[in-house]
Short mmCIF file of C-alpha atoms and ligand atoms in Angstrom, two decimals:
data_model
loop_
_atom_site.label_atom_id
_atom_site.label_comp_id
_atom_site.label_asym_id
_atom_site.label_seq_id
_atom_site.Cartn_x
_atom_site.Cartn_y
_atom_site.Cartn_z
CA MET A 1 51.70 60.88 -5.10
CA ASN A 2 51.95 57.85 -2.79
CA ALA A 3 55.62 58.42 -2.06
CA TRP A 4 54.91 62.07 -1.45
CA VAL A 5 52.11 61.31 1.00
CA ARG A 6 54.33 58.76 2.74
CA ASP A 7 57.11 61.34 3.09
CA ILE A 8 54.66 63.88 4.49
CA ARG A 9 53.41 61.35 7.01
CA GLN A 10 56.99 60.65 8.04
CA ARG A 11 57.32 64.37 8.65
CA ASN A 12 59.85 64.93 5.94
CA ARG A 13 60.10 68.70 5.94
CA ARG A 14 60.87 69.15 2.29
CA ALA A 15 57.85 67.06 1.37
CA ILE A 16 55.68 69.10 3.74
CA ALA A 17 56.99 72.43 2.44
CA ARG A 18 56.44 71.29 -1.14
CA ALA A 19 52.88 70.25 -0.30
CA ILE A 20 52.01 73.63 1.21
CA THR A 21 53.49 75.43 -1.79
CA CYS A 22 51.50 73.20 -4.11
CA LEU A 23 48.29 74.00 -2.24
CA GLU A 24 49.05 77.71 -2.25
CA SER A 25 49.73 78.06 -5.93
CA GLY A 26 49.61 74.71 -7.65
CA GLU A 27 47.42 73.49 -10.45
CA GLU A 28 43.85 72.63 -9.44
CA ARG A 29 43.91 68.93 -10.27
CA LYS A 30 47.15 68.34 -8.41
CA ARG A 31 45.93 70.30 -5.41
CA THR A 32 42.72 68.38 -5.00
CA ALA A 33 44.47 65.04 -5.58
CA LEU A 34 46.95 65.86 -2.84
CA LEU A 35 44.25 67.00 -0.43
CA GLU A 36 42.18 63.89 -1.04
CA ALA A 37 45.20 61.64 -0.56
CA LEU A 38 46.03 63.33 2.76
CA TYR A 39 42.48 63.51 4.03
CA PRO A 40 42.27 60.03 5.65
CA TYR A 41 45.22 60.92 7.88
CA THR A 42 43.80 64.18 9.17
CA GLY A 43 41.58 65.16 12.06
CA ARG A 44 43.94 64.24 14.85
CA ALA A 45 45.82 67.44 15.61
CA TRP A 46 44.65 70.02 18.08
CA VAL A 47 44.54 73.34 16.24
CA ILE A 48 45.12 76.40 18.39
CA GLY A 49 44.75 79.89 16.93
CA TRP A 50 46.57 82.96 18.21
CA THR A 51 45.04 86.19 17.13
CA GLY A 52 45.27 89.83 18.17
CA PRO A 53 46.63 93.18 17.07
CA PRO A 54 50.06 93.46 15.44
CA GLY A 55 52.82 93.71 18.01
CA ALA A 56 50.79 92.10 20.80
CA GLY A 57 53.45 89.43 21.12
CA LYS A 58 51.78 86.54 19.31
CA SER A 59 55.01 85.32 17.69
CA THR A 60 56.97 85.61 20.91
CA LEU A 61 54.22 83.73 22.69
CA THR A 62 54.10 81.07 19.99
CA ASP A 63 57.83 80.62 20.29
CA ARG A 64 57.60 80.19 24.05
CA MET A 65 54.71 77.77 23.78
CA ILE A 66 56.67 75.70 21.26
CA ARG A 67 59.46 75.38 23.81
CA HIS A 68 56.95 74.51 26.49
CA LEU A 69 55.39 71.76 24.39
CA ARG A 70 58.70 70.39 23.17
CA LYS A 71 59.70 69.85 26.80
CA GLN A 72 56.59 67.72 27.15
CA GLY A 73 57.63 65.77 24.08
CA ARG A 74 54.85 67.08 21.87
CA THR A 75 55.41 67.91 18.22
CA VAL A 76 54.29 71.31 16.95
CA GLY A 77 53.41 72.74 13.55
CA VAL A 78 53.05 76.49 13.07
CA ILE A 79 51.37 78.48 10.33
CA ALA A 80 52.04 82.20 10.73
CA VAL A 81 49.67 84.26 8.65
CA ASP A 82 50.32 87.92 8.22
CA PRO A 83 48.41 89.49 5.37
CA THR A 84 49.49 92.96 6.39
CA SER A 85 53.14 92.37 5.72
CA PRO A 86 54.59 91.17 2.42
CA PHE A 87 57.16 88.39 2.33
CA THR A 88 60.07 90.77 2.75
CA GLY A 89 58.37 92.77 5.50
CA GLY A 90 59.69 93.33 8.97
CA ALA A 91 57.16 91.32 10.90
CA LEU A 92 57.72 88.17 8.92
CA LEU A 93 61.45 88.58 9.02
CA GLY A 94 61.17 89.03 12.77
CA ASP A 95 59.17 85.82 13.04
CA ARG A 96 61.82 83.93 11.15
CA VAL A 97 64.68 85.23 13.18
CA ARG A 98 62.81 84.59 16.40
CA MET A 99 61.87 81.10 15.44
CA THR A 100 65.16 79.99 13.93
CA ALA A 101 65.96 78.43 17.29
CA HIS A 102 63.60 75.64 16.26
CA THR A 103 64.82 75.04 12.74
CA LEU A 104 67.08 72.21 13.81
CA ASP A 105 64.36 70.55 15.84
CA GLU A 106 62.69 67.75 13.90
CA GLY A 107 59.60 68.01 16.07
CA VAL A 108 58.77 71.53 14.89
CA PHE A 109 57.66 72.85 11.53
CA ILE A 110 57.13 76.57 10.95
CA ARG A 111 55.72 78.17 7.85
CA SER A 112 54.85 81.77 7.12
CA MET A 113 52.10 82.55 4.67
CA GLY A 114 51.28 85.85 3.03
CA SER A 115 48.20 86.90 1.13
CA ARG A 116 50.13 86.89 -2.10
CA GLY A 117 50.42 83.74 -4.08
CA SER A 118 47.51 81.93 -2.54
CA LEU A 119 44.84 81.29 -5.12
CA GLY A 120 41.33 81.39 -3.78
CA GLY A 121 42.04 83.26 -0.62
CA LEU A 122 44.18 83.16 2.41
CA SER A 123 41.77 81.35 4.66
CA ARG A 124 41.50 78.44 2.26
CA ALA A 125 45.28 78.24 1.82
CA THR A 126 45.71 78.34 5.57
CA GLY A 127 43.15 75.62 6.13
CA GLU A 128 44.86 73.42 3.59
CA ALA A 129 48.29 74.03 5.11
CA VAL A 130 46.87 73.07 8.49
CA ARG A 131 45.59 69.89 6.93
CA VAL A 132 49.07 69.01 5.64
CA LEU A 133 50.57 69.47 9.11
CA ASP A 134 47.74 67.44 10.57
CA ALA A 135 48.41 64.57 8.16
CA ALA A 136 52.11 64.87 9.01
CA GLY A 137 51.15 63.98 12.57
CA TYR A 138 52.04 67.11 14.53
CA ASP A 139 50.27 66.91 17.88
CA VAL A 140 49.50 70.59 18.12
CA ILE A 141 49.17 73.11 15.30
CA PHE A 142 49.44 76.82 16.02
CA VAL A 143 47.94 79.31 13.63
CA GLU A 144 49.04 82.88 14.21
CA THR A 145 47.09 85.65 12.57
CA VAL A 146 46.50 89.37 12.99
CA GLY A 147 42.98 89.93 14.23
CA VAL A 148 41.86 92.71 11.95
CA GLY A 149 39.61 91.77 9.07
CA GLN A 150 36.98 89.25 8.09
CA SER A 151 39.48 86.95 6.40
CA GLU A 152 41.41 86.68 9.67
CA VAL A 153 38.22 85.87 11.52
CA ASP A 154 37.57 83.22 8.87
CA ILE A 155 41.02 81.78 9.46
CA MET A 156 40.24 81.47 13.13
CA HIS A 157 37.28 79.26 12.28
CA LEU A 158 39.92 76.62 11.52
CA ALA A 159 40.94 76.43 15.13
CA ASP A 160 39.57 74.20 17.86
CA THR A 161 40.71 76.75 20.41
CA VAL A 162 41.15 80.46 19.77
CA ALA A 163 43.32 82.61 22.02
CA LEU A 164 43.02 86.37 21.70
CA VAL A 165 46.25 88.15 22.64
CA VAL A 166 45.94 91.71 23.92
CA THR A 167 48.33 94.09 25.62
CA PRO A 168 48.00 96.96 28.07
CA GLY A 169 47.89 100.36 26.49
CA ALA A 170 45.44 102.78 24.98
CA GLY A 171 43.02 101.50 22.43
CA ASP A 172 43.55 97.80 22.87
CA THR A 173 40.17 97.00 24.35
CA ILE A 174 38.59 99.09 21.64
CA GLN A 175 40.55 97.17 19.05
CA VAL A 176 39.28 93.94 20.55
CA PHE A 177 35.70 95.07 20.17
CA LYS A 178 36.21 96.46 16.71
CA ALA A 179 37.89 93.37 15.39
CA GLY A 180 34.82 91.24 16.01
CA VAL A 181 37.11 88.51 17.24
CA MET A 182 35.61 88.87 20.71
CA GLU A 183 32.92 86.36 19.92
CA ILE A 184 35.32 83.70 18.76
CA ALA A 185 37.83 84.02 21.61
CA ASP A 186 37.90 80.97 23.87
CA LEU A 187 40.60 82.48 25.99
CA PHE A 188 42.20 85.89 26.54
CA VAL A 189 45.91 86.38 26.95
CA VAL A 190 46.99 89.66 28.48
CA ASN A 191 50.56 89.67 27.27
CA LYS A 192 53.21 92.24 28.25
CA ALA A 193 51.95 92.00 31.81
CA ASP A 194 55.24 93.68 32.75
CA LEU A 195 53.89 96.96 31.38
CA ASP A 196 51.68 99.49 33.16
CA GLY A 197 47.98 98.97 32.81
CA ALA A 198 47.96 95.18 32.72
CA ARG A 199 45.77 94.92 35.80
CA LYS A 200 43.35 97.45 34.47
CA LEU A 201 43.08 95.59 31.21
CA ILE A 202 42.46 92.30 32.99
CA ALA A 203 39.74 93.97 35.09
CA GLN A 204 38.16 95.41 31.94
CA LEU A 205 38.14 92.05 30.24
CA GLU A 206 36.64 90.32 33.26
CA GLU A 207 33.99 92.99 33.49
CA MET A 208 33.17 92.55 29.85
CA LEU A 209 32.97 88.80 30.33
CA ASP A 210 30.61 89.29 33.24
CA ILE A 211 28.04 90.90 31.02
CA ALA A 212 28.67 88.78 27.92
CA LYS A 213 26.56 85.74 27.23
CA HIS A 214 28.55 82.55 27.13
CA ASP A 215 27.13 80.07 24.73
CA HIS A 216 28.00 76.71 26.08
CA VAL A 217 28.74 77.47 29.72
CA TRP A 218 32.39 78.13 28.89
CA ARG A 219 33.61 81.40 30.29
CA PRO A 220 36.83 82.41 28.54
CA PRO A 221 39.61 82.63 31.11
CA VAL A 222 41.96 85.62 31.16
CA VAL A 223 45.61 84.64 31.51
CA SER A 224 48.45 87.12 31.91
CA THR A 225 51.88 86.48 30.44
CA VAL A 226 55.24 88.10 29.87
CA SER A 227 56.23 86.13 26.82
CA THR A 228 59.65 87.73 26.43
CA ARG A 229 60.56 86.16 29.77
CA GLY A 230 58.52 83.04 29.36
CA GLN A 231 56.31 83.94 32.31
CA GLY A 232 52.84 82.50 32.56
CA MET A 233 53.38 79.67 30.09
CA ASP A 234 52.32 76.99 32.57
CA ARG A 235 49.08 78.76 33.36
CA LEU A 236 48.46 79.43 29.70
CA TRP A 237 48.91 75.79 28.83
CA GLU A 238 46.60 74.83 31.69
CA ALA A 239 43.93 77.20 30.40
CA LEU A 240 44.30 75.81 26.88
CA THR A 241 43.98 72.22 28.02
CA ALA A 242 41.01 73.14 30.21
CA HIS A 243 39.33 74.43 27.08
CA ARG A 244 40.14 71.27 25.22
CA ASP A 245 38.68 69.19 28.05
CA PHE A 246 35.59 71.34 27.96
CA LEU A 247 35.26 70.85 24.19
CA GLU A 248 35.49 67.11 24.49
CA GLN A 249 33.23 66.72 27.48
CA SER A 250 30.52 68.99 26.14
CA GLY A 251 30.49 67.48 22.67
CA GLU A 252 31.46 70.86 21.31
CA TRP A 253 34.67 69.40 19.85
CA ASN A 254 32.70 67.34 17.36
CA ARG A 255 30.12 70.03 16.77
CA ARG A 256 32.81 72.56 15.87
CA ARG A 257 34.51 70.15 13.54
CA LEU A 258 31.26 69.29 11.84
CA ARG A 259 30.51 72.98 11.39
CA ARG A 260 33.94 73.43 9.91
CA LEU A 261 33.47 70.59 7.44
CA ARG A 262 30.11 71.97 6.45
CA ARG A 263 31.66 75.38 5.86
CA GLU A 264 34.41 73.82 3.81
CA LEU A 265 32.04 71.81 1.67
CA LEU A 266 29.90 74.87 1.14
CA ALA A 267 32.96 76.79 -0.04
CA ILE A 268 33.91 74.00 -2.45
CA MET A 269 30.39 73.89 -3.84
CA GLU A 270 30.18 77.66 -4.16
CA GLU A 271 33.41 77.73 -6.07
CA ARG A 272 32.19 75.05 -8.46
CA LEU A 273 28.92 76.83 -8.96
CA HIS A 274 30.73 80.07 -9.57
CA ARG A 275 32.87 78.47 -12.23
CA GLU A 276 29.83 76.88 -13.83
CA ILE A 277 28.09 80.25 -14.00
CA GLN A 278 31.19 81.95 -15.38
CA SER A 279 31.46 79.48 -18.21
CA TRP A 280 27.73 79.83 -18.89
CA LEU A 281 28.10 83.60 -19.14
CA SER A 282 30.69 83.26 -21.87
CA ARG A 283 28.09 81.80 -24.28
CA PRO A 284 26.92 83.98 -27.20
CA GLU A 285 23.22 83.65 -26.23
CA VAL A 286 23.99 85.59 -23.12
CA ALA A 287 24.74 88.71 -25.16
CA THR A 288 21.37 88.41 -26.91
CA ASP A 289 19.56 88.08 -23.59
CA LEU A 290 21.46 91.05 -22.28
CA ASP A 291 20.29 93.12 -25.24
CA ARG A 292 16.70 92.16 -24.51
CA VAL A 293 17.07 93.23 -20.91
CA GLU A 294 18.63 96.47 -22.08
CA ARG A 295 15.64 97.11 -24.40
CA ARG A 296 13.30 96.44 -21.46
CA GLU A 297 11.74 93.47 -23.27
CA ILE A 298 12.41 91.30 -20.27
CA GLY A 299 13.43 91.90 -16.68
CA PRO A 300 16.73 90.81 -15.15
CA HIS A 301 15.11 88.39 -12.73
CA GLN A 302 13.19 86.69 -15.48
CA VAL A 303 16.40 86.25 -17.47
CA ALA A 304 18.15 84.94 -14.40
CA ASP A 305 15.32 82.42 -13.93
CA GLN A 306 15.74 81.24 -17.51
CA TRP A 307 19.50 80.98 -17.24
CA TRP A 308 19.27 79.17 -13.96
CA GLY A 309 16.81 76.70 -15.45
CA GLN A 310 19.14 76.11 -18.38
CA ILE A 311 22.23 75.73 -16.22
CA ARG A 312 20.45 73.19 -14.05
CA GLY A 313 19.04 71.40 -17.07
CA LYS A 314 22.55 71.23 -18.45
CA SER A 315 24.09 69.82 -15.30
CA ASP A 316 21.23 67.32 -14.92
CA GLY A 317 21.95 66.33 -18.50
CA GLY A 318 25.03 64.52 -17.35
CA ASP A 319 27.92 66.85 -18.05
CA HIS A 320 30.14 65.67 -15.23
CA SER A 321 33.42 66.47 -16.88
CA GLU A 322 34.55 68.39 -13.78
N1 LIG B 401 57.58 94.23 27.37
C1 LIG B 401 57.20 93.17 26.70
N2 LIG B 401 57.43 93.11 25.38
C2 LIG B 401 57.03 92.00 24.70
C3 LIG B 401 56.39 90.91 25.36
N3 LIG B 401 56.08 89.97 24.43
C4 LIG B 401 56.52 90.45 23.25
N4 LIG B 401 57.11 91.66 23.40
C5 LIG B 401 57.72 92.50 22.35
O1 LIG B 401 56.71 93.01 21.51
C6 LIG B 401 57.18 93.12 20.18
C7 LIG B 401 56.23 92.43 19.23
O2 LIG B 401 56.24 91.04 19.46
P1 LIG B 401 55.76 89.98 18.38
O3 LIG B 401 55.85 88.65 19.02
O4 LIG B 401 56.49 90.17 17.10
O5 LIG B 401 54.25 90.43 18.19
P2 LIG B 401 53.17 89.92 17.09
O6 LIG B 401 53.12 90.97 16.03
O7 LIG B 401 51.88 89.87 17.84
O8 LIG B 401 53.61 88.60 16.58
C8 LIG B 401 58.57 92.51 20.16
O9 LIG B 401 59.50 93.55 20.22
C9 LIG B 401 58.60 91.69 21.44
O10 LIG B 401 59.89 91.56 21.96
C10 LIG B 401 56.17 91.02 26.77
O11 LIG B 401 55.61 90.13 27.42
N5 LIG B 401 56.59 92.16 27.38
MG1 LIG B 402 53.89 87.87 14.59
#
């Protein structure tokens, strides 16, 4: 384990790839041991999330931003999450082809993750992969995800800064509203600004921001880009760093991270509790109680109270084998 952690911290790619695979599908004990061993070296990277509808240009944008950051000498880790496409799917293949330009660059690590093969959910696997890249010392970590469902919104909770990528064209603003990612966007990117309707979309977004309440005096900026041509990357980077400055100066940086840790701990506890309850339910007494409920001798809540009391009594009794 020590050699492995050392290799990860030296940004050995094979060690990093092996770690992410282990966290995605490895055995529980090994996973937690690895995470705990890496934990002291985490918390340094700036995690930036790119979300938005499929085809908005998130991967192209990510690729351009990598180039931008590499010119500044910053190292970049990327986790591309696409639950809508399986491993052999077009989108993922496209990402790989597009990003192969970086595969020889030691300062870049790119990993695609699909919903398959990750025990315990995609958002957990993503968070753990981010933690590996963080421990490996990448300055900036990009997380790319399709902004459609709750699990994608959950993934975005991992990020310090969330950029929502939208494009001109019918239905996009509606999609933004529907996705519920609105509330978590720190910044809007109107990509494909070379297409008709970009101005209108920007105006719509600004209008929407005028009426929206901004929590901590941060008004999300709207930046337009043409990522295929690398246009707007300077302004985008400026907007991102402005957000980071805001986070640090307002204390929101720490507050967000504390919230994230709380959420993570809650998830760990819930999972343990769930397992505890599952193993309790496999006891033969449970069937007897169930019969009594079925015969209307006792109500379900009363049984639940009894079970709960017994589960708690049991765990207070010192069974800490976990
Ligand atoms: N016209 C135009 N096309 C773009 C731009 N950015 C990306 N695209 C194209 O949009 C398509 C989807 O891009 P991709 O980065 O895979 O989108 P993702 O699904 O959000 O990751 C690709 O064919 C890109 O070449 C842009 O700024 N302008
Ligand atoms: Mg993509």
